[in-house]
mmCIF file of C-alpha atoms and ligand atoms in Angstrom:
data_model
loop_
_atom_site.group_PDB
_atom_site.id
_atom_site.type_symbol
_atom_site.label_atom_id
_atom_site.label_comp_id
_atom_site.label_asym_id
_atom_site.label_seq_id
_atom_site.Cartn_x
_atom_site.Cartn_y
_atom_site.Cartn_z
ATOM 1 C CA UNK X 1 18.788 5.196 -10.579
ATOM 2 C CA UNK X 2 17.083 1.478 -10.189
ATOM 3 C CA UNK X 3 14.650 0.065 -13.034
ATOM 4 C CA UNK X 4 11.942 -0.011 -10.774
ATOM 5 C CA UNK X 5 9.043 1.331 -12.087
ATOM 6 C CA UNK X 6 7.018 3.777 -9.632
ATOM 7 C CA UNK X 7 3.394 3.226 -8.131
ATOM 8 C CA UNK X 8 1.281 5.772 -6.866
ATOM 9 C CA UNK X 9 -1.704 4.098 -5.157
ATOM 10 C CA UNK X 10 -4.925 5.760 -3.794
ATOM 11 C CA UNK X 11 -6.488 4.275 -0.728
ATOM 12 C CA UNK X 12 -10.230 5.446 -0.763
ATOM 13 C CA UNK X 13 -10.778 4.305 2.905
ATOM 14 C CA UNK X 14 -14.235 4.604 3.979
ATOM 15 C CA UNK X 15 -15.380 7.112 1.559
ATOM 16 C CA UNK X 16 -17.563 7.639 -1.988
ATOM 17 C CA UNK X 17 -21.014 6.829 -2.683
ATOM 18 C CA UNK X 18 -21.041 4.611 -6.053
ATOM 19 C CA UNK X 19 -21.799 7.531 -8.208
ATOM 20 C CA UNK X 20 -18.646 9.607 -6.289
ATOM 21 C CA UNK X 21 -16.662 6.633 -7.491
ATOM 22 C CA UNK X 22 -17.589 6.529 -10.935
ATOM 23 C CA UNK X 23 -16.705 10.291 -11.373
ATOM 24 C CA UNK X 24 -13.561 9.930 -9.536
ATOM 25 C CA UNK X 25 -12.161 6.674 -11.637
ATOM 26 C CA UNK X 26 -13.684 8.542 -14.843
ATOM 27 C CA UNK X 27 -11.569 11.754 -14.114
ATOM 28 C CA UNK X 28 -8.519 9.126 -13.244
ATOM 29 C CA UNK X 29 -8.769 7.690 -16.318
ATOM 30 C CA UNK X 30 -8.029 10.800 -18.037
ATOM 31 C CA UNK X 31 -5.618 11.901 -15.774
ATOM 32 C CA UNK X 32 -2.158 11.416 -17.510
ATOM 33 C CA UNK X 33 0.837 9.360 -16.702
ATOM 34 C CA UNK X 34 3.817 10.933 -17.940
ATOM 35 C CA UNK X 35 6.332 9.073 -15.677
ATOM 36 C CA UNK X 36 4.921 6.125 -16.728
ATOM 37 C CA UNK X 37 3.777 4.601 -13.143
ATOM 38 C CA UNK X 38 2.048 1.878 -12.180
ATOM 39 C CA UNK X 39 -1.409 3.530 -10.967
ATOM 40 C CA UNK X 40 -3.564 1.514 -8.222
ATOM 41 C CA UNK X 41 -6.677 2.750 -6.730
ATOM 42 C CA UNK X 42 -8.660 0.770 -3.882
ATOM 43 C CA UNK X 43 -12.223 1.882 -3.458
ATOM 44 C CA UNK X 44 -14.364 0.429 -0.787
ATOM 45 C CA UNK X 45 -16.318 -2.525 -1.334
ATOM 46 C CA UNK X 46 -19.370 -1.418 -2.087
ATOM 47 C CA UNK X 47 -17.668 0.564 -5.271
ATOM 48 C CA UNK X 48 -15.092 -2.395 -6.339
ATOM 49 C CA UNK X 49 -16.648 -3.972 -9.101
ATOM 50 C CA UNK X 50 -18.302 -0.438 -10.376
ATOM 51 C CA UNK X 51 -14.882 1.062 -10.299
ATOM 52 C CA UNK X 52 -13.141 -2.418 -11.925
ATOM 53 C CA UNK X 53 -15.743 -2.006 -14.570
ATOM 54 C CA UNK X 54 -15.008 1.961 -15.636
ATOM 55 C CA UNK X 55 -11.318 1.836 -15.195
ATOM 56 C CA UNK X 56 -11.243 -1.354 -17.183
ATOM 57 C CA UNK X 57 -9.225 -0.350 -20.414
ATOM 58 C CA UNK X 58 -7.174 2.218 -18.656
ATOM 59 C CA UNK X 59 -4.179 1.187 -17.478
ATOM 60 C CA UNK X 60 -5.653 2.034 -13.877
ATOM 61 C CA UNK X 61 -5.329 -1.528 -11.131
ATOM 62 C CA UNK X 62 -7.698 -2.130 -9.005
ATOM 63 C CA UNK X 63 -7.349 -3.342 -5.495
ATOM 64 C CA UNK X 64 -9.258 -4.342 -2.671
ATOM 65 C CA UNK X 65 -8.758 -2.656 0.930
ATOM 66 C CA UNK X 66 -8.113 -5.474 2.997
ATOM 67 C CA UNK X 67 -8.981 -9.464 2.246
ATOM 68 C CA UNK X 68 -10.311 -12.334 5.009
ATOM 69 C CA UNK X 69 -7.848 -15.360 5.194
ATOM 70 C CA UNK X 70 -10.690 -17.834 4.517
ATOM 71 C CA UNK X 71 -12.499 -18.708 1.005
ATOM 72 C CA UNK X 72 -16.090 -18.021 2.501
ATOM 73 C CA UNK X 73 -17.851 -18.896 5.135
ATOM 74 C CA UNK X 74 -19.905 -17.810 8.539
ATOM 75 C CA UNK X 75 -17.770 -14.337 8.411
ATOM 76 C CA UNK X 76 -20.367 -11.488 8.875
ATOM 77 C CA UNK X 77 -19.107 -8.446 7.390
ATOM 78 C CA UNK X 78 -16.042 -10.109 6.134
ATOM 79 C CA UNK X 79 -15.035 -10.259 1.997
ATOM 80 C CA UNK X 80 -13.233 -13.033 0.592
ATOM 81 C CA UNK X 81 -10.153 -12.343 -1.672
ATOM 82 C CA UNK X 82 -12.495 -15.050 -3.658
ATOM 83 C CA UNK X 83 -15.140 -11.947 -3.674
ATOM 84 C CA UNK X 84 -12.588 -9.576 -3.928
ATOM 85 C CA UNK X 85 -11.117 -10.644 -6.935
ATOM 86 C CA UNK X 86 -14.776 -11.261 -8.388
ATOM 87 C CA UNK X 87 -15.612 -7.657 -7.977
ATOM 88 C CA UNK X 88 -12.578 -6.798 -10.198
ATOM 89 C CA UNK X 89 -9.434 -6.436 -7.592
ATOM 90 C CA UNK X 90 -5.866 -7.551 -8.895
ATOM 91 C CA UNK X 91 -4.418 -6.173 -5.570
ATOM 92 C CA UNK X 92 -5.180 -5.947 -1.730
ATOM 93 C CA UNK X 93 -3.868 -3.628 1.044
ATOM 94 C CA UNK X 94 -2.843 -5.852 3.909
ATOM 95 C CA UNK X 95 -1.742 -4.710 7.330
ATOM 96 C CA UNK X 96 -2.751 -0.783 6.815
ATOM 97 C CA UNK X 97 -2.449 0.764 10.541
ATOM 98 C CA UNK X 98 -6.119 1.325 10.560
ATOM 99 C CA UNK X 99 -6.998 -2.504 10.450
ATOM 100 C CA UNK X 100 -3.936 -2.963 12.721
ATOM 101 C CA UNK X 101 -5.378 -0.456 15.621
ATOM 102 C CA UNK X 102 -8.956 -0.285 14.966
ATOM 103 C CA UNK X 103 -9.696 -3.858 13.942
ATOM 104 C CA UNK X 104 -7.136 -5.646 15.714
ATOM 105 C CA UNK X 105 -5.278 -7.154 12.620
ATOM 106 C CA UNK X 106 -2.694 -8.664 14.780
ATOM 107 C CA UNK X 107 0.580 -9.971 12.830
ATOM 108 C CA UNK X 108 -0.569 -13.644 12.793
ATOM 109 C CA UNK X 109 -3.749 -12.660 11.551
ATOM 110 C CA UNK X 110 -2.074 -10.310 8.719
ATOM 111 C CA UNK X 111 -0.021 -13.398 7.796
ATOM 112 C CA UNK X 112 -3.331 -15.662 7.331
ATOM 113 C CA UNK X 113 -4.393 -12.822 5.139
ATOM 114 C CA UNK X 114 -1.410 -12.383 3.065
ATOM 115 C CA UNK X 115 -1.183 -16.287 2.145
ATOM 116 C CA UNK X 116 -5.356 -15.940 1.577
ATOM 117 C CA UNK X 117 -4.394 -13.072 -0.964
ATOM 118 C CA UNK X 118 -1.212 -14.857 -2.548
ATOM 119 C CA UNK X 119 -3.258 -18.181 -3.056
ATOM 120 C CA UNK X 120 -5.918 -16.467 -5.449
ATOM 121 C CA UNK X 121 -2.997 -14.817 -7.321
ATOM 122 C CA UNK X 122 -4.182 -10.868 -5.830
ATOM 123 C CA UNK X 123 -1.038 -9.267 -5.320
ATOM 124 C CA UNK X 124 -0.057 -7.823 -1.827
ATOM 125 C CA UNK X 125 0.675 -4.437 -0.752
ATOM 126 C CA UNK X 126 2.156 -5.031 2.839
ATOM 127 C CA UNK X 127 1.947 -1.820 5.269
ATOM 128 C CA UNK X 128 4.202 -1.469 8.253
ATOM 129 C CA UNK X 129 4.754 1.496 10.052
ATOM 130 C CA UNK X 130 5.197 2.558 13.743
ATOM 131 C CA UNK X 131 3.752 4.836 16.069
ATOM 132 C CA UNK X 132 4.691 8.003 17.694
ATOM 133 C CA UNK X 133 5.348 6.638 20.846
ATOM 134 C CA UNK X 134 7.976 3.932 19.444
ATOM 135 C CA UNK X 135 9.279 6.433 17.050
ATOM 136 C CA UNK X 136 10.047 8.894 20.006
ATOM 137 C CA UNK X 137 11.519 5.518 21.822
ATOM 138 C CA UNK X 138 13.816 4.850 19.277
ATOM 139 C CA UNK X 139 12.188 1.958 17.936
ATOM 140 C CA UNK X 140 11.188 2.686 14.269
ATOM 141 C CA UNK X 141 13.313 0.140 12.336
ATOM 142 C CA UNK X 142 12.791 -2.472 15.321
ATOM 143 C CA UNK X 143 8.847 -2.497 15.186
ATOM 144 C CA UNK X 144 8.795 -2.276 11.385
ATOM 145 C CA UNK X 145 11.612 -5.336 11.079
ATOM 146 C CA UNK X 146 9.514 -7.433 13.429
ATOM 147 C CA UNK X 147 6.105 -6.280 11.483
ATOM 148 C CA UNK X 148 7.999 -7.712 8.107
ATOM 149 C CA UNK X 149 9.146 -10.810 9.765
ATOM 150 C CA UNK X 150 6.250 -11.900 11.100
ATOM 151 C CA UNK X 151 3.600 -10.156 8.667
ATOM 152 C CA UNK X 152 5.333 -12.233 6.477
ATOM 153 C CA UNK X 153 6.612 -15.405 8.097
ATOM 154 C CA UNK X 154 6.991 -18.439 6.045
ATOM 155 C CA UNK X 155 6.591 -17.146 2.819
ATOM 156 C CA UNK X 156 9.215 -18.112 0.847
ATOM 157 C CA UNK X 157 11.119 -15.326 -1.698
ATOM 158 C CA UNK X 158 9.048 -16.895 -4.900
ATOM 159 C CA UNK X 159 6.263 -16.931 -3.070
ATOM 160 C CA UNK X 160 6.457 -13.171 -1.874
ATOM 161 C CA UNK X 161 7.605 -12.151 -5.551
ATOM 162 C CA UNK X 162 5.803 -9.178 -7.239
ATOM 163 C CA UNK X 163 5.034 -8.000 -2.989
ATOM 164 C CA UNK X 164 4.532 -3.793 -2.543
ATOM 165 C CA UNK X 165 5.883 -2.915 0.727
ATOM 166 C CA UNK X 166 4.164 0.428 2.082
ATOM 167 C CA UNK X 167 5.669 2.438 4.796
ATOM 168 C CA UNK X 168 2.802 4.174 6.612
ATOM 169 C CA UNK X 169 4.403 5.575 9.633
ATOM 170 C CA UNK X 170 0.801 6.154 12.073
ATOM 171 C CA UNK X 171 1.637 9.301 13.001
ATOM 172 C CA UNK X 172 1.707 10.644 9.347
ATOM 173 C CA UNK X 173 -1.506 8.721 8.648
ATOM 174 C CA UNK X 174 -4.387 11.630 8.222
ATOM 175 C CA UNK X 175 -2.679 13.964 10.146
ATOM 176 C CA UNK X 176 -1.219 16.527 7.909
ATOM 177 C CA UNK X 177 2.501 15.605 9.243
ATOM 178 C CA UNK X 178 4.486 13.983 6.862
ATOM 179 C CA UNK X 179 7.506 12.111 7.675
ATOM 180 C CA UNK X 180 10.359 14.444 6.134
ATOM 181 C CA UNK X 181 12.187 12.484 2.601
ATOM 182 C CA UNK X 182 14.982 12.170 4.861
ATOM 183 C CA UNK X 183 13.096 10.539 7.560
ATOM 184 C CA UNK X 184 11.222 7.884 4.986
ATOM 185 C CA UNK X 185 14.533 7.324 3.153
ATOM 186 C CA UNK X 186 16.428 6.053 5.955
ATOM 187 C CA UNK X 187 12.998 3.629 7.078
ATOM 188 C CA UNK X 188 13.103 2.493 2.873
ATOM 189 C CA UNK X 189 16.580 1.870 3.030
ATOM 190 C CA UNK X 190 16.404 -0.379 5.938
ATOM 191 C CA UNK X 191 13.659 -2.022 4.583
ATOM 192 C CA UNK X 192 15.471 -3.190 1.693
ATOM 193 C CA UNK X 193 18.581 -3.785 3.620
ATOM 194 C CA UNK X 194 16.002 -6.139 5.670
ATOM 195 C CA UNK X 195 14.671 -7.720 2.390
ATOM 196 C CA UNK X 196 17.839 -8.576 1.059
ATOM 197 C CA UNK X 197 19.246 -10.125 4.357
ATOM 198 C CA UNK X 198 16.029 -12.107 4.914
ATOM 199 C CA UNK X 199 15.578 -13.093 1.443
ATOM 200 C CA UNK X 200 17.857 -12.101 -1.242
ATOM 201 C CA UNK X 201 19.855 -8.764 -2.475
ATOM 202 C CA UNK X 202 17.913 -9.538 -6.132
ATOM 203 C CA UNK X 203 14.451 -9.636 -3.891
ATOM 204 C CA UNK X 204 15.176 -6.201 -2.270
ATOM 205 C CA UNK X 205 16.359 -4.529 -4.902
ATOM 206 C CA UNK X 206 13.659 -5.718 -7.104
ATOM 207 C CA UNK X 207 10.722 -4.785 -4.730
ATOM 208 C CA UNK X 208 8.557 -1.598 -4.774
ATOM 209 C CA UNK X 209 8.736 -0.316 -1.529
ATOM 210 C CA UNK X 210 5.871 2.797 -0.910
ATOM 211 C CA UNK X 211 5.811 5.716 1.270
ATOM 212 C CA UNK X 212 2.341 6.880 3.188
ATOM 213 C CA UNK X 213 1.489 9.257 5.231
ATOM 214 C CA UNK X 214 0.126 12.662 3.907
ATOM 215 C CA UNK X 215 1.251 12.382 0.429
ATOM 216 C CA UNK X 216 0.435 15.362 -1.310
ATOM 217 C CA UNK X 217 0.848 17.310 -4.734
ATOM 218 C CA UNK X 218 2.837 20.021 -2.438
ATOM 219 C CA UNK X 219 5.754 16.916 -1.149
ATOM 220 C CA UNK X 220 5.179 14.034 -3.457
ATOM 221 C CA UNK X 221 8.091 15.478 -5.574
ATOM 222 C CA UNK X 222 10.481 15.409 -2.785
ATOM 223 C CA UNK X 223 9.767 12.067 -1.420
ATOM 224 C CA UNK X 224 9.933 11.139 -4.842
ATOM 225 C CA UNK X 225 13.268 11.806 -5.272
ATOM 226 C CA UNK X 226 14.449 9.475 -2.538
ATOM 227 C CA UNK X 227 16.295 6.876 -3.785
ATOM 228 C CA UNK X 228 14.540 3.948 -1.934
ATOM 229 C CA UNK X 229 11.126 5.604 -2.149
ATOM 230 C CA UNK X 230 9.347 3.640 -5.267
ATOM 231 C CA UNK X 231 5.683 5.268 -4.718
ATOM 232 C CA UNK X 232 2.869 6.505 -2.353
ATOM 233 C CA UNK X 233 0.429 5.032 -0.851
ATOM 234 C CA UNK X 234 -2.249 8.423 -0.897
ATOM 235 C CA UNK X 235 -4.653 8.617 1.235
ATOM 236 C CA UNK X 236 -6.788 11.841 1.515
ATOM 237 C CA UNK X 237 -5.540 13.071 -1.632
ATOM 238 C CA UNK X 238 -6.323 10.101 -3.883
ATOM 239 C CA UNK X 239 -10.090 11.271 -3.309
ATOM 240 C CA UNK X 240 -9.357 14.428 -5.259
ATOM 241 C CA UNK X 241 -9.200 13.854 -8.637
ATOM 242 C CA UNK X 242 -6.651 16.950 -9.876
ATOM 243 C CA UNK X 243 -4.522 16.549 -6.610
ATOM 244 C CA UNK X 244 -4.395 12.336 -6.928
ATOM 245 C CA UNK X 245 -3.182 13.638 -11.058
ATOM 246 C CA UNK X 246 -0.728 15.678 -9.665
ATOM 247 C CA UNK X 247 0.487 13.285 -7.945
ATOM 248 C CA UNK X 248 1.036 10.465 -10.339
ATOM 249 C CA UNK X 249 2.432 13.101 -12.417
ATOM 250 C CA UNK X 250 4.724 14.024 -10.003
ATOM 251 C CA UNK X 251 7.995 16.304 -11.280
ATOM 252 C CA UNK X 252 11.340 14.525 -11.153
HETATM 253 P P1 PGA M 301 -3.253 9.938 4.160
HETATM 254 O O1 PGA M 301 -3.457 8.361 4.271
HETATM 255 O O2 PGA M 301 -2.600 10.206 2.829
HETATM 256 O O3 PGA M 301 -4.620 10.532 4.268
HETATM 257 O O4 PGA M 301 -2.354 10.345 5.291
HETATM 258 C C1 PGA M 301 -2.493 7.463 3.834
HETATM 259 C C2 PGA M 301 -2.934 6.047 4.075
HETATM 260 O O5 PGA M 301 -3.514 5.769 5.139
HETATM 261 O O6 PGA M 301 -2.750 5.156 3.225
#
């Protein structure tokens, strides 16, 4: 057993009106938290600082989606982690497949991001992950090593302290396929094995490392039992209020 103390995160993607969010972070807040976790939610946007305002007394954390490496500026589209943290987020997802292969977040650009996030003080949740293609070609720990190294190259280990690692492998991303425990416990463990060789044994073994990829109330408690697995990182599930409950109160 490690001291680490468990996250379960919600990733709201693209989805919720304001008035779905306010229900949603209103049934969250009553939801329970009997393994005492660290609970995270990131709403869109548009539903931030609504969200930051109702969950504000719970012990709910807000965090933003994604950040722009810049303060402000001609950026159409773009939020700040200025604006971000404004609206009420303590947190950002950085590096989450979707902005890797839809947007084109490319590794130098997730780096830009992560020092944007780390200078206002928002904490990071960095996702790797690999496809099924390099999976099949045997390259799962390769890809995800070189997404960590350069993700986050130059940051030093004080710098990086407090970081959430989340390992998203694509495939299991929305798909209904989850990796099996055994499959995300040897990806954690190499993570932290790559943590503590790059940085320091104290850093990995300190550092909340999260699983993703079709999280549900039906395997969270298996994946939870994984020794290297310190949370998930829900997806389709966090936008159903009983099921995301379920799943921070998962059954050890
Ligand atoms: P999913 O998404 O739980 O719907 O698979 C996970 C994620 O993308 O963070």
């Amino acid at each position: 057993m490690t001291n680490r103390t468990p996250i379960i995160a919600g990733n709201w993607k693209m989805h919720n009106t304001l008035a779905e969010s306010a229900d949603l972070i209103t049934a969250l807040t009553k939801a329970g938290n009997k393994n005492h976790v660290e609970i995270i939610v990131a709403p869109s946007y548009t539903s931030l600082a609504k969200v930051a305002e109702l969950a504000k007394g719970s012990e709910i954390q807000i965090a933003a989606q994604d950040v722009h490496w810049e303060d402000k500026g001609a950026f159409t589209s773009a939020v700040s982690p200025v604006q971000a943290k404004d609206a009420g987020a303590a947190l950002t997802l950085i590096g989450h497949s979707e902005r890797r292969s839809v947007f084109g977040d490319t590794d130098e650009i997730l780096n830009k991001k992560v020092a944007a996030a780390l200078r206002h003080g928002i904490k990071v949740i960095f996702c790797v992950g690999e496809t099924l293609e390099e999976r099949e070609a045997g390259k799962t720990l390769e890809v995800i090593e070189s997404q960590l190294k350069n993700g986050l190259k130059d940051f030093t280990e004080e710098q990086l302290n407090g970081i959430i690692i989340a390992y998203e492998p694509v495939w299991a991303i929305g798909t209904g396929k989850t990796a099996t425990p055994e499959q995300a416990q040897e990806v954690h463990a190499n993570v932290r094995a790559y943590l503590a060789k790059a940085y320091s044994p104290a850093f990995a073994e300190a550092t909340r490392i999260l699983y993703g990829g079709s999280v549900k109330d039906s395997n969270v408690d298996e994946i939870m039992a994984k020794p290297d697995v310190d949370g998930a990182l829900v997806g389709g599930q966090s936008l159903i209020a009983d099921k995301f409950a379920r799943i921070i109160n998962f059954n050890k």
